[in-house]
mmCIF file of C-alpha atoms in Angstrom:
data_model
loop_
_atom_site.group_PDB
_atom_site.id
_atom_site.type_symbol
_atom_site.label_atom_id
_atom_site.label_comp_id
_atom_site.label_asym_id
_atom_site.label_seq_id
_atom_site.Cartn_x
_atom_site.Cartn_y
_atom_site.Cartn_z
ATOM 1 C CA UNK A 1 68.154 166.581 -86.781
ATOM 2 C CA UNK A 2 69.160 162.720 -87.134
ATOM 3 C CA UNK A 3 67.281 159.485 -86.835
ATOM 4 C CA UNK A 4 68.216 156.424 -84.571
ATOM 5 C CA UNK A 5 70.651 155.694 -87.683
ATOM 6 C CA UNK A 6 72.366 158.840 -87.535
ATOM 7 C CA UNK A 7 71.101 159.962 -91.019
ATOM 8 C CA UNK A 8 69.732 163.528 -91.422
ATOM 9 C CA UNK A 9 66.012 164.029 -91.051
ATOM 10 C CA UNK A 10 65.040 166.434 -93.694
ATOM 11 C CA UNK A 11 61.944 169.042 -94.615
ATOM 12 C CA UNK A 12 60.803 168.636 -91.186
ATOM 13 C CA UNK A 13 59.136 171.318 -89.573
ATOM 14 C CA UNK A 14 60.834 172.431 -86.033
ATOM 15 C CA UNK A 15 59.681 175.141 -83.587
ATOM 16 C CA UNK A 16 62.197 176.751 -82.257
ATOM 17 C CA UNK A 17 62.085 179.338 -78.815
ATOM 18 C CA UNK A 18 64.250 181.830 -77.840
ATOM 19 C CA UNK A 19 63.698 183.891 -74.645
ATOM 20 C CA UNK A 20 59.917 183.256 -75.593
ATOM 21 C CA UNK A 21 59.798 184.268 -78.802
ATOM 22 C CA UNK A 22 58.999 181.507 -81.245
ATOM 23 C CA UNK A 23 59.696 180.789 -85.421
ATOM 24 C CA UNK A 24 59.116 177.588 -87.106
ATOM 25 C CA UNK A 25 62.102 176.661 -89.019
ATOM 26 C CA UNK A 26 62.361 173.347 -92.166
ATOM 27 C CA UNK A 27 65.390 171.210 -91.871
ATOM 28 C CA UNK A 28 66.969 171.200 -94.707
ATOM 29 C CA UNK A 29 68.666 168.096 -97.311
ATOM 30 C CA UNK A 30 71.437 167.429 -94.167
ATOM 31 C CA UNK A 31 68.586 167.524 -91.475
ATOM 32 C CA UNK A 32 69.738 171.303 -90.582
ATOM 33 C CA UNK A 33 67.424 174.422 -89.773
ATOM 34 C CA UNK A 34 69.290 177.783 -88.459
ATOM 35 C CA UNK A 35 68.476 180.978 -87.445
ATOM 36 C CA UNK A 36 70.141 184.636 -86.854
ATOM 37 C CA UNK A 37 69.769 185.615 -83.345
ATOM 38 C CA UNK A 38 71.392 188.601 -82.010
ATOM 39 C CA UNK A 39 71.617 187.809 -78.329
ATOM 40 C CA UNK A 40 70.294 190.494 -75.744
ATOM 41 C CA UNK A 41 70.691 189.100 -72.681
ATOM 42 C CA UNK A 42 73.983 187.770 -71.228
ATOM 43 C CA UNK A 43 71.480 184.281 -70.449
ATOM 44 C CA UNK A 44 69.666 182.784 -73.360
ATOM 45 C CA UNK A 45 66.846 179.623 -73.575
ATOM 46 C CA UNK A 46 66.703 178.418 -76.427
ATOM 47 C CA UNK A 47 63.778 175.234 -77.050
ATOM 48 C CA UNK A 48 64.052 173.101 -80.071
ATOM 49 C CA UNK A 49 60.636 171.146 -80.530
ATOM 50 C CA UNK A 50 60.108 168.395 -83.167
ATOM 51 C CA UNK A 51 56.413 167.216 -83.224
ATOM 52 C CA UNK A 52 57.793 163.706 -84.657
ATOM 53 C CA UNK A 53 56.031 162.383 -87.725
ATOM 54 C CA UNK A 54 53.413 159.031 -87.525
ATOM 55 C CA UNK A 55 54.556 156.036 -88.173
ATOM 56 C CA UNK A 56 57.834 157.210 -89.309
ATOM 57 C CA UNK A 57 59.533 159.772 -86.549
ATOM 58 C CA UNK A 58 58.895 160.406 -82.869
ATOM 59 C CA UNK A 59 58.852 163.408 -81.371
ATOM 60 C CA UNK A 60 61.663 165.198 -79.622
ATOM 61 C CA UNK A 61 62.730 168.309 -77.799
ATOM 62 C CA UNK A 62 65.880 169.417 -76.587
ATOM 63 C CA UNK A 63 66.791 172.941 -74.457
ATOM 64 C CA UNK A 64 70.096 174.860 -74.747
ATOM 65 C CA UNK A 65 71.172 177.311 -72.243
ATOM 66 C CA UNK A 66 73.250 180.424 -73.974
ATOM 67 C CA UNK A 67 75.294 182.541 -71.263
ATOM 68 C CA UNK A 68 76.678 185.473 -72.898
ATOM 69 C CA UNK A 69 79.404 187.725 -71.686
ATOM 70 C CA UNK A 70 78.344 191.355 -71.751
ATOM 71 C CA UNK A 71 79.700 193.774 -74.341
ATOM 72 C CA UNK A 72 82.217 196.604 -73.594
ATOM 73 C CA UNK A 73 81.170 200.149 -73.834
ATOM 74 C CA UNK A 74 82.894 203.436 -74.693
ATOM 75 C CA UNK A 75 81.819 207.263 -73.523
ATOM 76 C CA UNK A 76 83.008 209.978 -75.638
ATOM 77 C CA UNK A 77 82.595 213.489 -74.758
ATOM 78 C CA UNK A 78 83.109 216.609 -76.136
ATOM 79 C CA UNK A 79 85.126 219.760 -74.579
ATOM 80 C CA UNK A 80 82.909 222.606 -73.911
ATOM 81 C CA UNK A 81 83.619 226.434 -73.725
ATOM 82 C CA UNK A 82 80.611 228.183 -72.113
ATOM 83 C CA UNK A 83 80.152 231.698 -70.350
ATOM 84 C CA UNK A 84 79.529 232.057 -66.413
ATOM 85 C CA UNK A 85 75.684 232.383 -65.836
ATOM 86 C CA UNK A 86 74.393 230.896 -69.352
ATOM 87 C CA UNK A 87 73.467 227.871 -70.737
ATOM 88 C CA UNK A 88 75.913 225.388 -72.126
ATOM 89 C CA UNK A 89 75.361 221.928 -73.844
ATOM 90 C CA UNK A 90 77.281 218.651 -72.810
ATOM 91 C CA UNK A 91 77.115 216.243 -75.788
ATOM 92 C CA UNK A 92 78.623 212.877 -76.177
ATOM 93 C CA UNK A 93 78.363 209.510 -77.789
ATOM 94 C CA UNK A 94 77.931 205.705 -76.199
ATOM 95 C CA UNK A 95 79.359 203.079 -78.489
ATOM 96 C CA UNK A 96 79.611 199.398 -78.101
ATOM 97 C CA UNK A 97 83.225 197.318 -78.794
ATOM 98 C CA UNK A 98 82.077 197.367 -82.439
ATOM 99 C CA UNK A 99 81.967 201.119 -82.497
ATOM 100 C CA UNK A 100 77.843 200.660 -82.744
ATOM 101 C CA UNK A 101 75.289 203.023 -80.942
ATOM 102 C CA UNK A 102 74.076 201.770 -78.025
ATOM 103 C CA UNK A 103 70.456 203.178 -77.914
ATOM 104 C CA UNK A 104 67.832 204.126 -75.231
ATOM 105 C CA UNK A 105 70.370 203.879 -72.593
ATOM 106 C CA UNK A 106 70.225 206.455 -69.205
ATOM 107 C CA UNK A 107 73.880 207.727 -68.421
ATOM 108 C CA UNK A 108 74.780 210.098 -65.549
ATOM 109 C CA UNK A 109 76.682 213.518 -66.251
ATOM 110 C CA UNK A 110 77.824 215.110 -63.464
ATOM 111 C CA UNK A 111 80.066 218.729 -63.468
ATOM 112 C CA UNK A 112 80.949 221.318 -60.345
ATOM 113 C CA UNK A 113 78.571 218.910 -58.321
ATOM 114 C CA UNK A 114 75.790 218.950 -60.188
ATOM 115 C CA UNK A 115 74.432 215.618 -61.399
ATOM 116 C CA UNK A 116 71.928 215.006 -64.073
ATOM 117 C CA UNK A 117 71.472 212.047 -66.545
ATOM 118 C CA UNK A 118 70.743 211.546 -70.341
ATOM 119 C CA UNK A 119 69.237 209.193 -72.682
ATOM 120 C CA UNK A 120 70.877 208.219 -75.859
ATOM 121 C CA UNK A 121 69.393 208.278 -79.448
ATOM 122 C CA UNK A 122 69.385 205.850 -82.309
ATOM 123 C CA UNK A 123 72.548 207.377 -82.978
ATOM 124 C CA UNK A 124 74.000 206.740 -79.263
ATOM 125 C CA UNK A 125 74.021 210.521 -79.004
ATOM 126 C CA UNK A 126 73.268 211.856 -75.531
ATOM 127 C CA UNK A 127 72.927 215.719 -74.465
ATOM 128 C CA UNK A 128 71.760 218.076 -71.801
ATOM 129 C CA UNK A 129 72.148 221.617 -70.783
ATOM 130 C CA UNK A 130 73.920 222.727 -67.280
ATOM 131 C CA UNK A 131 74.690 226.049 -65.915
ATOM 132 C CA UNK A 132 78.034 227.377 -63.538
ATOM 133 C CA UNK A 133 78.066 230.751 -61.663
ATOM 134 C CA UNK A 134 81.858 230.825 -61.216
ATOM 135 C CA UNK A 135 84.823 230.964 -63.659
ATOM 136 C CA UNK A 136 87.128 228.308 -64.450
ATOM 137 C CA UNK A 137 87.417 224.517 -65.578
ATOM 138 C CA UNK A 138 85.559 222.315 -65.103
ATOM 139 C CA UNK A 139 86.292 218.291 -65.858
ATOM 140 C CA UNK A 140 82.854 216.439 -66.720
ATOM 141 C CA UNK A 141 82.517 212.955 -65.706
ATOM 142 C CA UNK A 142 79.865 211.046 -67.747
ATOM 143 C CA UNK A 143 79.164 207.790 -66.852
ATOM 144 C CA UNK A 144 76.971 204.724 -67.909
ATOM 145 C CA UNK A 145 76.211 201.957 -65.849
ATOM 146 C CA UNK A 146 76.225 198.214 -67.016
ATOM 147 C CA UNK A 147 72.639 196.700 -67.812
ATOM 148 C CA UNK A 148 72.081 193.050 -68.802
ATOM 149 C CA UNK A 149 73.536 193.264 -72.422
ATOM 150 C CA UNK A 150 76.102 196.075 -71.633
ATOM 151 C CA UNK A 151 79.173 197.030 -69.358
ATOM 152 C CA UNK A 152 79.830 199.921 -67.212
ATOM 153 C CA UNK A 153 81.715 202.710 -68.943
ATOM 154 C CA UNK A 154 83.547 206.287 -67.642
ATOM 155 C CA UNK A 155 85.105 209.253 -69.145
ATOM 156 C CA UNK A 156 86.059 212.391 -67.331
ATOM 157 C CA UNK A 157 88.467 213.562 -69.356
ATOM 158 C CA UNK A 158 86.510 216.206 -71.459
ATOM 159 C CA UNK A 159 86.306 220.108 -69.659
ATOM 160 C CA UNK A 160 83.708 222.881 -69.452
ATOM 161 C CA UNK A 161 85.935 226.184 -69.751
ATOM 162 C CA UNK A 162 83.688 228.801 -67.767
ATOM 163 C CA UNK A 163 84.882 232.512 -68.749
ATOM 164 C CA UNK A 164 83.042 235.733 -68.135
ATOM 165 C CA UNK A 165 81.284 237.617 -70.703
ATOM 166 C CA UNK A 166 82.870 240.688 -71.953
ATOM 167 C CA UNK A 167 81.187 244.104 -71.946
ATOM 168 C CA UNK A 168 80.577 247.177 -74.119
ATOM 169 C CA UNK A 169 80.269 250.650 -71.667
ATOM 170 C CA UNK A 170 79.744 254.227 -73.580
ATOM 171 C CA UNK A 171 80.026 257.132 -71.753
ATOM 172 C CA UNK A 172 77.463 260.495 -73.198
ATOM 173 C CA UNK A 173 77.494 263.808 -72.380
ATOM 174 C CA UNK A 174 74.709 266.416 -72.610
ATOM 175 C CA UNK A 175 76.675 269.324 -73.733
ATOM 176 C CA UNK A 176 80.372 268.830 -74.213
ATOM 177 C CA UNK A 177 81.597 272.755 -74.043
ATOM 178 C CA UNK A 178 79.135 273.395 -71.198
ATOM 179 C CA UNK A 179 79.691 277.352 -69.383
ATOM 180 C CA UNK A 180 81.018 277.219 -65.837
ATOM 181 C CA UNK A 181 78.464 276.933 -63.138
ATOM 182 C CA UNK A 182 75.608 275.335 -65.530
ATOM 183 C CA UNK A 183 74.322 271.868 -65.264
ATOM 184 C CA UNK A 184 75.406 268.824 -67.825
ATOM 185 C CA UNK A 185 73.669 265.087 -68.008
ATOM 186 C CA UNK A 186 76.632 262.386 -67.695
ATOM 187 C CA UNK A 187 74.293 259.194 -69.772
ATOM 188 C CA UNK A 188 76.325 255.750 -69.725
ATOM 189 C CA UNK A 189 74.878 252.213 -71.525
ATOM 190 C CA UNK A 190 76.328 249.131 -70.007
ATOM 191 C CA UNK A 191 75.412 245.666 -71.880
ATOM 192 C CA UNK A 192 77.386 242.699 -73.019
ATOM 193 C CA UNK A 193 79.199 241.400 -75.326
ATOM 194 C CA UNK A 194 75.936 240.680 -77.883
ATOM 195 C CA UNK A 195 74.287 244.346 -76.751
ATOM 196 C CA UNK A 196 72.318 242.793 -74.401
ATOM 197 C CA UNK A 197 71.667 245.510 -71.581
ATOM 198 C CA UNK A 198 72.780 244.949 -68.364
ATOM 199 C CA UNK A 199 70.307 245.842 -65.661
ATOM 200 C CA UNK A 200 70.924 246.847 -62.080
ATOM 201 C CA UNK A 201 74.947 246.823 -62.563
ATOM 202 C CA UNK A 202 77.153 249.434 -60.280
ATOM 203 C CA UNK A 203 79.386 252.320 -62.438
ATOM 204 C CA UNK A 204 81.541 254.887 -61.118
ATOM 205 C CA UNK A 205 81.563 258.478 -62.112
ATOM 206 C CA UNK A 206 84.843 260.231 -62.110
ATOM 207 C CA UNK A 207 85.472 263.922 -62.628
ATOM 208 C CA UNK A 208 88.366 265.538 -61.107
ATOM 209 C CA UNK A 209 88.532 264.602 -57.619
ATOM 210 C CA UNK A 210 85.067 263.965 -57.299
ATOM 211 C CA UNK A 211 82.993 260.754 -58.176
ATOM 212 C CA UNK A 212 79.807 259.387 -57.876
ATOM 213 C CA UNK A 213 78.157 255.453 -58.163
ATOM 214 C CA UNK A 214 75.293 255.246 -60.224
ATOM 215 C CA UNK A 215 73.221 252.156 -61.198
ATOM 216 C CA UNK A 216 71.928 250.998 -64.816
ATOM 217 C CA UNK A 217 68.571 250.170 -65.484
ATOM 218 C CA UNK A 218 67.672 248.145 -68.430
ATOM 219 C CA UNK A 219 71.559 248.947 -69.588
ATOM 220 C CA UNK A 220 71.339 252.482 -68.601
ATOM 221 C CA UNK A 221 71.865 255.490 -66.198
ATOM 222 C CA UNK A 222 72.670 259.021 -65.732
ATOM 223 C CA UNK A 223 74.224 261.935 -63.308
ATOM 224 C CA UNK A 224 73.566 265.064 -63.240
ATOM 225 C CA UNK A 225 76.397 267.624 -62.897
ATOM 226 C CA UNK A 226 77.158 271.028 -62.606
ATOM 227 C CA UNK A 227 80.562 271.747 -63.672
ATOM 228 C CA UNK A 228 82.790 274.536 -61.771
ATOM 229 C CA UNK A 229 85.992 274.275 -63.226
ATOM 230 C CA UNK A 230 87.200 275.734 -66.432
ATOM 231 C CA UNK A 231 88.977 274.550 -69.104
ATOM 232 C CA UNK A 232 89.356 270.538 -69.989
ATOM 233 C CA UNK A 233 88.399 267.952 -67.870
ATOM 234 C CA UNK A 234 88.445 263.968 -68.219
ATOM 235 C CA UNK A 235 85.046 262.242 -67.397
ATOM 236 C CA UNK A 236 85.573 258.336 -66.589
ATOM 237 C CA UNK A 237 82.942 255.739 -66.521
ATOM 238 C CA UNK A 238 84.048 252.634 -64.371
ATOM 239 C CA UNK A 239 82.303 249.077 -64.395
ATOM 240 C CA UNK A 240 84.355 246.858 -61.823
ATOM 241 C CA UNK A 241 82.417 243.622 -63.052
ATOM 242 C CA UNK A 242 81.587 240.484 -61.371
ATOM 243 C CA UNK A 243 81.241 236.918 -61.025
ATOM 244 C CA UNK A 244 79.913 236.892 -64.637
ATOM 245 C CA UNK A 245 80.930 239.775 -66.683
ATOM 246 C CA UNK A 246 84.375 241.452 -67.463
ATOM 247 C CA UNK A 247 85.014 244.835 -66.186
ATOM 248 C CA UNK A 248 85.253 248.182 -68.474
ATOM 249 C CA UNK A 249 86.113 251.121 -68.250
ATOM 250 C CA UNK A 250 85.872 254.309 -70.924
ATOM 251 C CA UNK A 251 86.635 258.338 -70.856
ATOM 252 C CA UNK A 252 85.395 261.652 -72.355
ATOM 253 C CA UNK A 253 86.400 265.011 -72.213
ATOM 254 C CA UNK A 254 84.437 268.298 -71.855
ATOM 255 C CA UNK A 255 85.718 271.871 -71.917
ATOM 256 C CA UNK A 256 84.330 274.150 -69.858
ATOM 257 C CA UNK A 257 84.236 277.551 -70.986
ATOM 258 C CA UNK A 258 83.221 281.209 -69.780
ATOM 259 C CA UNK A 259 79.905 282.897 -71.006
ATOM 260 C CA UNK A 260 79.959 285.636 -73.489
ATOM 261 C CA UNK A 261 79.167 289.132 -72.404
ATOM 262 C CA UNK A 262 77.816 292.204 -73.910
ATOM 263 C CA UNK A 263 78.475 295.431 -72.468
ATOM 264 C CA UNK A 264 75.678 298.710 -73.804
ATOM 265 C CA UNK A 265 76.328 302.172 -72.988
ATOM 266 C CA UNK A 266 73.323 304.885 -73.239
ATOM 267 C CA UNK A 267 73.694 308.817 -71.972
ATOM 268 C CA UNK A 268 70.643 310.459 -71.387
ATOM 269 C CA UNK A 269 70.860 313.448 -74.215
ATOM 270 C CA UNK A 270 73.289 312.791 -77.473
ATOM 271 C CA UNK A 271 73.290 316.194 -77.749
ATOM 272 C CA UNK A 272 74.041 318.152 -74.396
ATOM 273 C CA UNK A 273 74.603 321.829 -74.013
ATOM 274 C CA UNK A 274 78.140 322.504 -72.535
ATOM 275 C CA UNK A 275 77.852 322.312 -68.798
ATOM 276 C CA UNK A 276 74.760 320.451 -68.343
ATOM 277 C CA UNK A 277 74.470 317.069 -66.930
ATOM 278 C CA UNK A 278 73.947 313.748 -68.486
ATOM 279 C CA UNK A 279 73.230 309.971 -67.324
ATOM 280 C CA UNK A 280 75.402 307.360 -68.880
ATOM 281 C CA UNK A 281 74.486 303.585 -68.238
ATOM 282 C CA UNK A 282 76.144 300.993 -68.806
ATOM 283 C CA UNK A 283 73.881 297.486 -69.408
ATOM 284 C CA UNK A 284 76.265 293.997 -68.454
ATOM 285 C CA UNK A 285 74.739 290.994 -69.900
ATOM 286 C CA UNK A 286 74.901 287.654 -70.912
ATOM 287 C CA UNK A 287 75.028 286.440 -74.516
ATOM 288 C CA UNK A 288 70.967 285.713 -73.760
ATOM 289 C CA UNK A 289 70.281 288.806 -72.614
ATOM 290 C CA UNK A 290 70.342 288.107 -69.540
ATOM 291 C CA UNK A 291 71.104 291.185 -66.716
ATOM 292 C CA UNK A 292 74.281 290.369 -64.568
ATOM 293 C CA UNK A 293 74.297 291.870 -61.608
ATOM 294 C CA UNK A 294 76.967 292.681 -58.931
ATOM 295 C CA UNK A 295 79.552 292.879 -61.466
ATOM 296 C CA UNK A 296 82.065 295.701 -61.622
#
């Protein structure tokens, strides 16, 4: 601030206003008084009032009109690798020219179709949690659209990677030497990866030439069988998958074997006079004890 002479007006009080907000400032021994603003809007009024001093100064105003350009932006986004059917996380960063957060911001996130939006920290960190049904990639485009301090910014050059799970199937059998003609209890547990059970999924039973679909529940689920061929035989369990979990497959073998038999013979009199009758019998059973009958 000068005088009519052009020399420096000093230890005067000013007010000064910027965008409404007001600080009283002292010019200093060359008449100056300054003040760090960081500007927040790309137009800025700024009023410089001097009250004037009696008999000495008058009093004086001035107004300054600031336009601003708006700052750049940048989006950065990481790459994600998620599993079909869960939860994933998008995360990602808005920065300003000067690589500093920009903070409290909205930007929009969209992937497969599906559009959400975000708000950034104090760090410029953004985040939010999507899911996809199918397999495959996916790009992500993120973007952030220009306020009145900032400009618009894209990126859509980070991927979700969608895989299926994999699976764990075991295959149980009740009695793996089981006699011919009895029954056995085929058990299998489905779940994934993590041994979480997988409930109301499809498996296939295979013995021989034969083979059944059963379904799980809570993970598991069982056939009964009644085996009629001897010797070895391959038992395969068969999960086919789907849109979200790998397909598995597994095998065990049982041997079918004959039942044990005990043959008992018994006469009538140990001890019979020559020429005299006698009743032999002969007892067939099983290694239980139990009678077979019609057998020759």
């Amino acid at each position: 601030m000068k005088d009519d002479f052009d020399l420096p007006v000093t230890g005067e009080n000013i007010t000064v206003t910027i965008n409404q907000n007001t600080r009283n400032l002292t010019t200093d021994s060359n008449g100056i008084a300054s003040i760090e603003y960081q500007v927040v809007d790309t137009e800025t009024v700024i009023n410089a009032t001097y009250p004037g001093k009696e008999d000495e100064y008058n009093a004086t105003n001035t107004v300054l009109t600031l336009v601003a350009d708006k700052m750049e932006t940048k989006l950065l986004v990481d790459d994600v690798s998620a599993l079909v059917g869960k939860a994933f996380t998008i995360n990602g960063t808005l920065l300003d020219i000067n690589d500093k957060p920009v903070v409290g911001v909205l930007v929009n996130i969209t992937v497969n179709g599906t559009k959400t939006n975000a708000t950034t920290n104090e760090m410029g960190q953004f985040n939010t949690t999507m899911t996809l049904q199918e397999m495959g990639e996916y790009p992500v485009n993120v973007t952030f659209y220009e306020n009145e301090v900032y400009k618009e910014s894209n990126n859509n050059t980070s991927l979700v990677i969608a895989s299926k799970t994999d699976t764990q199937l075991t295959l149980n059998v009740s009695n793996s030497t089981p006699v011919n003609n009895t029954m056995i209890t085929i058990t299998v547990n489905l779940t994934d990866n993590t041994g979480e059970p997988l409930d109301n999924q499809e498996v296939n039973i295979t013995i021989g030439e034969e083979t059944f679909t059963i379904y799980t529940t809570n993970g598991i689920a069982s056939k009964e069988y009644t085996v009629s061929q001897l010797g070895v035989q391959t038992i395969t369990a068969s999960y086919t998958g789907n849109n979200m979990y790998n397909a598995n497959s597994t095998t065990t073998q049982i041997n079918v074997i004959k039942l044990d038999t005990k043959l008992t013979l018994n006469v009538s009199d140990n001890t019979p006079v020559n020429n005299t009758l006698i009743t032999i019998t002969a007892t067939l059973t099983d290694a239980v004890d139990n009678k077979l009958a019609g057998q020759n």
